[in-house]
Amino acid sequence: MTGRKKTRVAVLVSGSGTNLRAIINASEKDEINASVVVVISNCEDAFALKRAVKHDIPNYFVDLKEFESRDKYEEEIVKILKEHKADLVILAGYMLLAGQKLINEFENKIMNIHPALLPSFPGTHSVKDALEYGVKVSGCTVHFVDEGLDTGPIILQKAVSVLDNDTEETLHNRIHEVEYELYPEAIRLFSEGKLRIDGHRVKVMSDEEM
Ligand code: GRF
C-alpha cells in the first residue's frame, strides 16, 4: 500500500448493494487504499443499508419526498457527504440522476457504474435493451458523472459475451460479476491519482507516468 492517505468513499444506493459489498470487501482486504465512510440511500428498504450496518458504516435514508425540491434534497445529501469528509462519491445502483448541487460540489469526483458498454444502451433497462437489440457483446462501464444520463467521461469498460440462451437475469448476473472487479479497480486508480480527465476522455496513467 502507498503512503497516501486513504480515499474516503461515500456510496449512494437504492437497492441490493452488491457493488457496495464488493467495494467494502476490496477495502477491508486492503486491495484499494480507500474506505467506505458513509452509505446513503433514497430507499428506506434498500438491502444496501443492512450491508452498511453489518460493517459498522454510518448510513442514512434520505427521503426525496420530504424535501420541497430536488435541490433541497441534494443539499441534504451534500451536507452528509461533507460531514463524513467524502473525497469520492460512488453511485452504485442509485436510481436517481445526480443533480447540479451534487455535481458542482464534487466535480469530477462522482462515479457511476452502468451495466452496458456506453454510449450504447444508457438508462435503466440497459440489459434488457441490449438483449432485445441482439448484440453479441455487452458489458459494463464505470464513468465520471456529468449532468446527462450515463453520458460522463468513461473510466473503464469491460466486455461480456451475450449467449444465445441468455435471459435478462443471466446476462445481468454475468455483468455483475465483472462489475465487482471493475468498480474497485476504478476506485483504486482514483485513489492513486492515476485518472486524468482531458475533455471527454479519461487517461489512466501508468506508474512510469506518475
Ligand atoms: C448494477 O448492475 C449497476 O450497474 C447498475 O445498478 C446495478 C446495481 O446493483 N447501475 P447492486 O445494487 O450493486 O447489486
PDB file of C-alpha atoms and ligand atoms in Angstrom:
ATOM      1  CA  MET A   1       0.000   0.000   0.000  1.00  0.00           C
ATOM      2  CA  THR A   2       1.136   3.550  -0.712  1.00  0.00           C
ATOM      3  CA  GLY A   3       1.827   6.137   1.969  1.00  0.00           C
ATOM      4  CA  ARG A   4      -1.054   8.182   0.618  1.00  0.00           C
ATOM      5  CA  LYS A   5      -3.990   8.980   2.831  1.00  0.00           C
ATOM      6  CA  LYS A   6      -6.938   6.650   2.333  1.00  0.00           C
ATOM      7  CA  THR A   7      -9.614   7.891  -0.030  1.00  0.00           C
ATOM      8  CA  ARG A   8     -12.838   8.440   1.870  1.00  0.00           C
ATOM      9  CA  VAL A   9     -15.564   6.902  -0.244  1.00  0.00           C
ATOM     10  CA  ALA A  10     -19.282   7.665   0.051  1.00  0.00           C
ATOM     11  CA  VAL A  11     -21.645   5.231  -1.650  1.00  0.00           C
ATOM     12  CA  LEU A  12     -25.113   6.238  -2.833  1.00  0.00           C
ATOM     13  CA  VAL A  13     -27.506   3.344  -3.324  1.00  0.00           C
ATOM     14  CA  SER A  14     -31.150   2.473  -3.919  1.00  0.00           C
ATOM     15  CA  GLY A  15     -31.204  -1.312  -3.909  1.00  0.00           C
ATOM     16  CA  SER A  16     -29.425  -4.518  -3.064  1.00  0.00           C
ATOM     17  CA  GLY A  17     -25.923  -3.105  -2.945  1.00  0.00           C
ATOM     18  CA  THR A  18     -23.864  -5.992  -4.247  1.00  0.00           C
ATOM     19  CA  ASN A  19     -21.438  -3.482  -5.756  1.00  0.00           C
ATOM     20  CA  LEU A  20     -21.255  -1.827  -2.348  1.00  0.00           C
ATOM     21  CA  ARG A  21     -20.360  -5.245  -0.916  1.00  0.00           C
ATOM     22  CA  ALA A  22     -17.579  -5.683  -3.497  1.00  0.00           C
ATOM     23  CA  ILE A  23     -16.157  -2.237  -2.674  1.00  0.00           C
ATOM     24  CA  ILE A  24     -16.296  -2.855   1.087  1.00  0.00           C
ATOM     25  CA  ASN A  25     -14.581  -6.234   0.593  1.00  0.00           C
ATOM     26  CA  ALA A  26     -11.814  -4.716  -1.543  1.00  0.00           C
ATOM     27  CA  SER A  27     -11.288  -2.030   1.064  1.00  0.00           C
ATOM     28  CA  GLU A  28     -11.296  -4.415   4.029  1.00  0.00           C
ATOM     29  CA  LYS A  29      -8.791  -6.658   2.245  1.00  0.00           C
ATOM     30  CA  ASP A  30      -6.611  -3.590   1.591  1.00  0.00           C
ATOM     31  CA  GLU A  31      -6.834  -4.147  -2.171  1.00  0.00           C
ATOM     32  CA  ILE A  32      -7.691  -0.471  -2.511  1.00  0.00           C
ATOM     33  CA  ASN A  33      -6.357   2.434  -0.497  1.00  0.00           C
ATOM     34  CA  ALA A  34      -9.871   3.569   0.295  1.00  0.00           C
ATOM     35  CA  SER A  35     -12.552   3.038   2.867  1.00  0.00           C
ATOM     36  CA  VAL A  36     -16.304   3.401   2.693  1.00  0.00           C
ATOM     37  CA  VAL A  37     -17.120   6.092   5.251  1.00  0.00           C
ATOM     38  CA  VAL A  38     -20.832   6.551   4.597  1.00  0.00           C
ATOM     39  CA  VAL A  39     -23.701   4.927   2.715  1.00  0.00           C
ATOM     40  CA  ILE A  40     -26.758   6.940   1.701  1.00  0.00           C
ATOM     41  CA  SER A  41     -29.939   5.502   0.244  1.00  0.00           C
ATOM     42  CA  ASN A  42     -33.010   7.175  -1.200  1.00  0.00           C
ATOM     43  CA  CYS A  43     -34.953   3.957  -0.491  1.00  0.00           C
ATOM     44  CA  GLU A  44     -35.739   3.021   3.081  1.00  0.00           C
ATOM     45  CA  ASP A  45     -35.836  -0.723   2.422  1.00  0.00           C
ATOM     46  CA  ALA A  46     -32.633  -0.901   0.353  1.00  0.00           C
ATOM     47  CA  PHE A  47     -30.725  -4.003   1.409  1.00  0.00           C
ATOM     48  CA  ALA A  48     -27.552  -1.977   0.896  1.00  0.00           C
ATOM     49  CA  LEU A  49     -28.340  -0.168   4.178  1.00  0.00           C
ATOM     50  CA  LYS A  50     -28.276  -3.507   6.012  1.00  0.00           C
ATOM     51  CA  ARG A  51     -24.876  -4.235   4.481  1.00  0.00           C
ATOM     52  CA  ALA A  52     -23.631  -0.899   5.822  1.00  0.00           C
ATOM     53  CA  VAL A  53     -24.940  -1.731   9.297  1.00  0.00           C
ATOM     54  CA  LYS A  54     -23.199  -5.117   9.182  1.00  0.00           C
ATOM     55  CA  HIS A  55     -19.889  -3.380   8.507  1.00  0.00           C
ATOM     56  CA  ASP A  56     -20.459  -0.575  11.050  1.00  0.00           C
ATOM     57  CA  ILE A  57     -20.554   2.044   8.342  1.00  0.00           C
ATOM     58  CA  PRO A  58     -22.630   5.170   9.073  1.00  0.00           C
ATOM     59  CA  ASN A  59     -25.729   5.021   6.903  1.00  0.00           C
ATOM     60  CA  TYR A  60     -28.652   7.240   6.077  1.00  0.00           C
ATOM     61  CA  PHE A  61     -32.002   7.002   4.382  1.00  0.00           C
ATOM     62  CA  VAL A  62     -32.828  10.365   2.825  1.00  0.00           C
ATOM     63  CA  ASP A  63     -36.387  10.577   1.532  1.00  0.00           C
ATOM     64  CA  LEU A  64     -36.752  12.764  -1.553  1.00  0.00           C
ATOM     65  CA  LYS A  65     -40.445  13.176  -0.742  1.00  0.00           C
ATOM     66  CA  GLU A  66     -39.607  15.051   2.448  1.00  0.00           C
ATOM     67  CA  PHE A  67     -37.967  17.907   0.561  1.00  0.00           C
ATOM     68  CA  GLU A  68     -39.678  20.708  -1.290  1.00  0.00           C
ATOM     69  CA  SER A  69     -37.357  20.397  -4.257  1.00  0.00           C
ATOM     70  CA  ARG A  70     -34.688  18.204  -5.751  1.00  0.00           C
ATOM     71  CA  ASP A  71     -32.113  20.895  -4.942  1.00  0.00           C
ATOM     72  CA  LYS A  72     -33.054  20.831  -1.258  1.00  0.00           C
ATOM     73  CA  TYR A  73     -32.810  17.029  -1.241  1.00  0.00           C
ATOM     74  CA  GLU A  74     -29.345  17.200  -2.749  1.00  0.00           C
ATOM     75  CA  GLU A  75     -28.311  19.903  -0.277  1.00  0.00           C
ATOM     76  CA  GLU A  76     -29.039  17.377   2.454  1.00  0.00           C
ATOM     77  CA  ILE A  77     -27.018  14.702   0.634  1.00  0.00           C
ATOM     78  CA  VAL A  78     -24.113  17.140   0.215  1.00  0.00           C
ATOM     79  CA  LYS A  79     -24.316  18.065   3.903  1.00  0.00           C
ATOM     80  CA  ILE A  80     -23.977  14.411   4.915  1.00  0.00           C
ATOM     81  CA  LEU A  81     -21.141  13.859   2.421  1.00  0.00           C
ATOM     82  CA  LYS A  82     -19.258  16.822   3.865  1.00  0.00           C
ATOM     83  CA  GLU A  83     -19.886  15.751   7.455  1.00  0.00           C
ATOM     84  CA  HIS A  84     -18.187  12.488   6.581  1.00  0.00           C
ATOM     85  CA  LYS A  85     -15.421  14.240   4.633  1.00  0.00           C
ATOM     86  CA  ALA A  86     -16.050  12.232   1.467  1.00  0.00           C
ATOM     87  CA  ASP A  87     -13.343  12.501  -1.198  1.00  0.00           C
ATOM     88  CA  LEU A  88     -15.170  10.391  -3.773  1.00  0.00           C
ATOM     89  CA  VAL A  89     -18.860   9.706  -4.348  1.00  0.00           C
ATOM     90  CA  ILE A  90     -19.773   6.316  -5.797  1.00  0.00           C
ATOM     91  CA  LEU A  91     -23.197   5.756  -7.315  1.00  0.00           C
ATOM     92  CA  ALA A  92     -23.896   2.038  -7.005  1.00  0.00           C
ATOM     93  CA  GLY A  93     -27.377   1.192  -8.172  1.00  0.00           C
ATOM     94  CA  TYR A  94     -28.533   4.697  -7.188  1.00  0.00           C
ATOM     95  CA  MET A  95     -31.735   5.172  -9.149  1.00  0.00           C
ATOM     96  CA  LEU A  96     -31.789   8.987  -9.188  1.00  0.00           C
ATOM     97  CA  LEU A  97     -29.955  11.203 -11.606  1.00  0.00           C
ATOM     98  CA  ALA A  98     -27.235  13.258  -9.900  1.00  0.00           C
ATOM     99  CA  GLY A  99     -28.305  16.899  -9.956  1.00  0.00           C
ATOM    100  CA  GLN A 100     -26.389  20.136 -10.248  1.00  0.00           C
ATOM    101  CA  LYS A 101     -25.888  20.613  -6.491  1.00  0.00           C
ATOM    102  CA  LEU A 102     -24.076  17.311  -6.129  1.00  0.00           C
ATOM    103  CA  ILE A 103     -22.147  17.652  -9.366  1.00  0.00           C
ATOM    104  CA  ASN A 104     -20.951  21.186  -8.530  1.00  0.00           C
ATOM    105  CA  GLU A 105     -19.787  20.196  -5.049  1.00  0.00           C
ATOM    106  CA  PHE A 106     -17.999  17.040  -6.206  1.00  0.00           C
ATOM    107  CA  GLU A 107     -16.841  17.959  -9.679  1.00  0.00           C
ATOM    108  CA  ASN A 108     -15.027  15.016 -11.298  1.00  0.00           C
ATOM    109  CA  LYS A 109     -15.348  13.150  -8.022  1.00  0.00           C
ATOM    110  CA  ILE A 110     -18.545  11.220  -8.708  1.00  0.00           C
ATOM    111  CA  MET A 111     -18.508   7.832 -10.430  1.00  0.00           C
ATOM    112  CA  ASN A 112     -21.295   5.628 -11.695  1.00  0.00           C
ATOM    113  CA  ILE A 113     -21.367   2.042 -12.916  1.00  0.00           C
ATOM    114  CA  HIS A 114     -23.623   1.075 -15.774  1.00  0.00           C
ATOM    115  CA  PRO A 115     -24.443  -2.456 -16.967  1.00  0.00           C
ATOM    116  CA  ALA A 116     -23.768  -1.892 -20.689  1.00  0.00           C
ATOM    117  CA  LEU A 117     -20.994  -0.649 -22.916  1.00  0.00           C
ATOM    118  CA  LEU A 118     -21.794   3.064 -23.082  1.00  0.00           C
ATOM    119  CA  PRO A 119     -22.703   5.021 -25.104  1.00  0.00           C
ATOM    120  CA  SER A 120     -24.853   2.054 -26.154  1.00  0.00           C
ATOM    121  CA  PHE A 121     -27.912   1.356 -24.057  1.00  0.00           C
ATOM    122  CA  PRO A 122     -27.996   4.149 -21.455  1.00  0.00           C
ATOM    123  CA  GLY A 123     -30.893   4.327 -18.983  1.00  0.00           C
ATOM    124  CA  THR A 124     -32.485   1.960 -16.542  1.00  0.00           C
ATOM    125  CA  HIS A 125     -33.309  -1.003 -18.826  1.00  0.00           C
ATOM    126  CA  SER A 126     -29.912  -1.367 -20.436  1.00  0.00           C
ATOM    127  CA  VAL A 127     -29.512  -5.137 -20.031  1.00  0.00           C
ATOM    128  CA  LYS A 128     -32.983  -5.804 -21.477  1.00  0.00           C
ATOM    129  CA  ASP A 129     -32.426  -3.270 -24.251  1.00  0.00           C
ATOM    130  CA  ALA A 130     -29.075  -4.796 -25.238  1.00  0.00           C
ATOM    131  CA  LEU A 131     -30.523  -8.308 -25.218  1.00  0.00           C
ATOM    132  CA  GLU A 132     -33.565  -7.328 -27.292  1.00  0.00           C
ATOM    133  CA  TYR A 133     -31.382  -5.456 -29.757  1.00  0.00           C
ATOM    134  CA  GLY A 134     -29.440  -8.658 -30.268  1.00  0.00           C
ATOM    135  CA  VAL A 135     -25.914  -7.514 -29.518  1.00  0.00           C
ATOM    136  CA  LYS A 136     -23.355 -10.294 -29.231  1.00  0.00           C
ATOM    137  CA  VAL A 137     -21.233  -8.374 -26.734  1.00  0.00           C
ATOM    138  CA  SER A 138     -22.313  -6.170 -23.861  1.00  0.00           C
ATOM    139  CA  GLY A 139     -20.553  -5.408 -20.598  1.00  0.00           C
ATOM    140  CA  CYS A 140     -20.172  -2.675 -18.039  1.00  0.00           C
ATOM    141  CA  THR A 141     -18.854   0.852 -17.861  1.00  0.00           C
ATOM    142  CA  VAL A 142     -17.502   2.931 -14.988  1.00  0.00           C
ATOM    143  CA  HIS A 143     -17.698   6.626 -15.789  1.00  0.00           C
ATOM    144  CA  PHE A 144     -17.486  10.009 -14.162  1.00  0.00           C
ATOM    145  CA  VAL A 145     -20.869  11.603 -13.687  1.00  0.00           C
ATOM    146  CA  ASP A 146     -21.992  14.712 -15.523  1.00  0.00           C
ATOM    147  CA  GLU A 147     -25.454  16.278 -15.900  1.00  0.00           C
ATOM    148  CA  GLY A 148     -26.566  13.771 -18.542  1.00  0.00           C
ATOM    149  CA  LEU A 149     -27.984  10.286 -18.253  1.00  0.00           C
ATOM    150  CA  ASP A 150     -24.941   7.962 -18.387  1.00  0.00           C
ATOM    151  CA  THR A 151     -23.016  10.453 -20.542  1.00  0.00           C
ATOM    152  CA  GLY A 152     -19.933  11.309 -18.459  1.00  0.00           C
ATOM    153  CA  PRO A 153     -16.283  10.553 -19.330  1.00  0.00           C
ATOM    154  CA  ILE A 154     -15.587   6.807 -19.406  1.00  0.00           C
ATOM    155  CA  ILE A 155     -13.002   5.485 -16.951  1.00  0.00           C
ATOM    156  CA  LEU A 156     -13.080   1.703 -17.520  1.00  0.00           C
ATOM    157  CA  GLN A 157     -15.106  -0.733 -19.574  1.00  0.00           C
ATOM    158  CA  LYS A 158     -15.163  -4.498 -19.776  1.00  0.00           C
ATOM    159  CA  ALA A 159     -16.959  -6.669 -22.289  1.00  0.00           C
ATOM    160  CA  VAL A 160     -19.190  -9.638 -21.536  1.00  0.00           C
ATOM    161  CA  SER A 161     -20.291 -12.030 -24.296  1.00  0.00           C
ATOM    162  CA  VAL A 162     -24.014 -12.452 -24.825  1.00  0.00           C
ATOM    163  CA  LEU A 163     -25.040 -16.115 -25.103  1.00  0.00           C
ATOM    164  CA  ASP A 164     -27.832 -17.392 -27.334  1.00  0.00           C
ATOM    165  CA  ASN A 165     -29.837 -18.663 -24.369  1.00  0.00           C
ATOM    166  CA  ASP A 166     -29.297 -15.602 -22.168  1.00  0.00           C
ATOM    167  CA  THR A 167     -32.206 -14.056 -20.302  1.00  0.00           C
ATOM    168  CA  GLU A 168     -32.050 -10.577 -18.822  1.00  0.00           C
ATOM    169  CA  GLU A 169     -31.274 -12.208 -15.477  1.00  0.00           C
ATOM    170  CA  THR A 170     -28.458 -14.491 -16.628  1.00  0.00           C
ATOM    171  CA  LEU A 171     -26.780 -11.734 -18.628  1.00  0.00           C
ATOM    172  CA  HIS A 172     -27.105  -9.234 -15.780  1.00  0.00           C
ATOM    173  CA  ASN A 173     -25.637 -11.799 -13.372  1.00  0.00           C
ATOM    174  CA  ARG A 174     -22.532 -12.219 -15.548  1.00  0.00           C
ATOM    175  CA  ILE A 175     -22.227  -8.446 -15.968  1.00  0.00           C
ATOM    176  CA  HIS A 176     -22.488  -8.063 -12.189  1.00  0.00           C
ATOM    177  CA  GLU A 177     -19.533 -10.424 -11.714  1.00  0.00           C
ATOM    178  CA  VAL A 178     -17.419  -8.160 -13.904  1.00  0.00           C
ATOM    179  CA  GLU A 179     -18.695  -5.043 -12.108  1.00  0.00           C
ATOM    180  CA  TYR A 180     -17.371  -6.376  -8.817  1.00  0.00           C
ATOM    181  CA  GLU A 181     -13.851  -6.190 -10.231  1.00  0.00           C
ATOM    182  CA  LEU A 182     -14.175  -3.069 -12.340  1.00  0.00           C
ATOM    183  CA  TYR A 183     -15.608  -0.690  -9.716  1.00  0.00           C
ATOM    184  CA  PRO A 184     -12.933  -1.346  -7.058  1.00  0.00           C
ATOM    185  CA  GLU A 185     -10.319  -1.026  -9.821  1.00  0.00           C
ATOM    186  CA  ALA A 186     -11.651   2.415 -10.802  1.00  0.00           C
ATOM    187  CA  ILE A 187     -11.607   3.464  -7.146  1.00  0.00           C
ATOM    188  CA  ARG A 188      -8.042   2.200  -6.812  1.00  0.00           C
ATOM    189  CA  LEU A 189      -6.931   4.253  -9.818  1.00  0.00           C
ATOM    190  CA  PHE A 190      -8.667   7.349  -8.442  1.00  0.00           C
ATOM    191  CA  SER A 191      -7.141   6.895  -5.009  1.00  0.00           C
ATOM    192  CA  GLU A 192      -3.675   6.579  -6.556  1.00  0.00           C
ATOM    193  CA  GLY A 193      -4.227   9.805  -8.513  1.00  0.00           C
ATOM    194  CA  LYS A 194      -3.954   7.947 -11.812  1.00  0.00           C
ATOM    195  CA  LEU A 195      -7.039   9.316 -13.570  1.00  0.00           C
ATOM    196  CA  ARG A 196      -6.623  12.412 -15.733  1.00  0.00           C
ATOM    197  CA  ILE A 197      -9.653  13.918 -17.424  1.00  0.00           C
ATOM    198  CA  ASP A 198      -8.961  15.556 -20.765  1.00  0.00           C
ATOM    199  CA  GLY A 199     -12.169  16.822 -22.358  1.00  0.00           C
ATOM    200  CA  HIS A 200     -14.401  13.787 -22.550  1.00  0.00           C
ATOM    201  CA  ARG A 201     -11.504  11.339 -22.346  1.00  0.00           C
ATOM    202  CA  VAL A 202     -10.048   9.833 -19.217  1.00  0.00           C
ATOM    203  CA  LYS A 203      -6.403   8.882 -19.356  1.00  0.00           C
ATOM    204  CA  VAL A 204      -5.275   6.156 -16.987  1.00  0.00           C
ATOM    205  CA  MET A 205      -1.687   6.997 -16.047  1.00  0.00           C
ATOM    206  CA  SER A 206       0.865   4.226 -15.736  1.00  0.00           C
ATOM    207  CA  ASP A 207       3.277   4.014 -12.801  1.00  0.00           C
ATOM    208  CA  GLU A 208       6.047   5.371 -15.060  1.00  0.00           C
ATOM    209  CA  GLU A 209       3.972   8.427 -15.953  1.00  0.00           C
ATOM    210  CA  MET A 210       3.279   9.321 -12.327  1.00  0.00           C
TER     211      MET A 210
HETATM  212  C1  GRF B   1     -25.710  -2.670 -11.265  1.00  0.00           C
HETATM  213  O1  GRF B   1     -25.933  -3.570 -12.317  1.00  0.00           O
HETATM  214  C2  GRF B   1     -25.213  -1.368 -11.789  1.00  0.00           C
HETATM  215  O2  GRF B   1     -24.527  -1.480 -12.993  1.00  0.00           O
HETATM  216  C3  GRF B   1     -26.479  -0.583 -12.006  1.00  0.00           C
HETATM  217  O3  GRF B   1     -27.336  -0.982 -10.978  1.00  0.00           O
HETATM  218  C4  GRF B   1     -26.989  -2.292 -10.533  1.00  0.00           C
HETATM  219  C5  GRF B   1     -26.806  -2.196  -9.048  1.00  0.00           C
HETATM  220  O4  GRF B   1     -26.690  -3.456  -8.440  1.00  0.00           O
HETATM  221  N1  GRF B   1     -26.215   0.835 -12.029  1.00  0.00           N
HETATM  222  P1  GRF B   1     -26.306  -3.558  -6.916  1.00  0.00           P
HETATM  223  O5  GRF B   1     -27.316  -2.730  -6.115  1.00  0.00           O
HETATM  224  O6  GRF B   1     -24.915  -3.056  -6.734  1.00  0.00           O
HETATM  225  O7  GRF B   1     -26.443  -5.006  -6.581  1.00  0.00           O
END
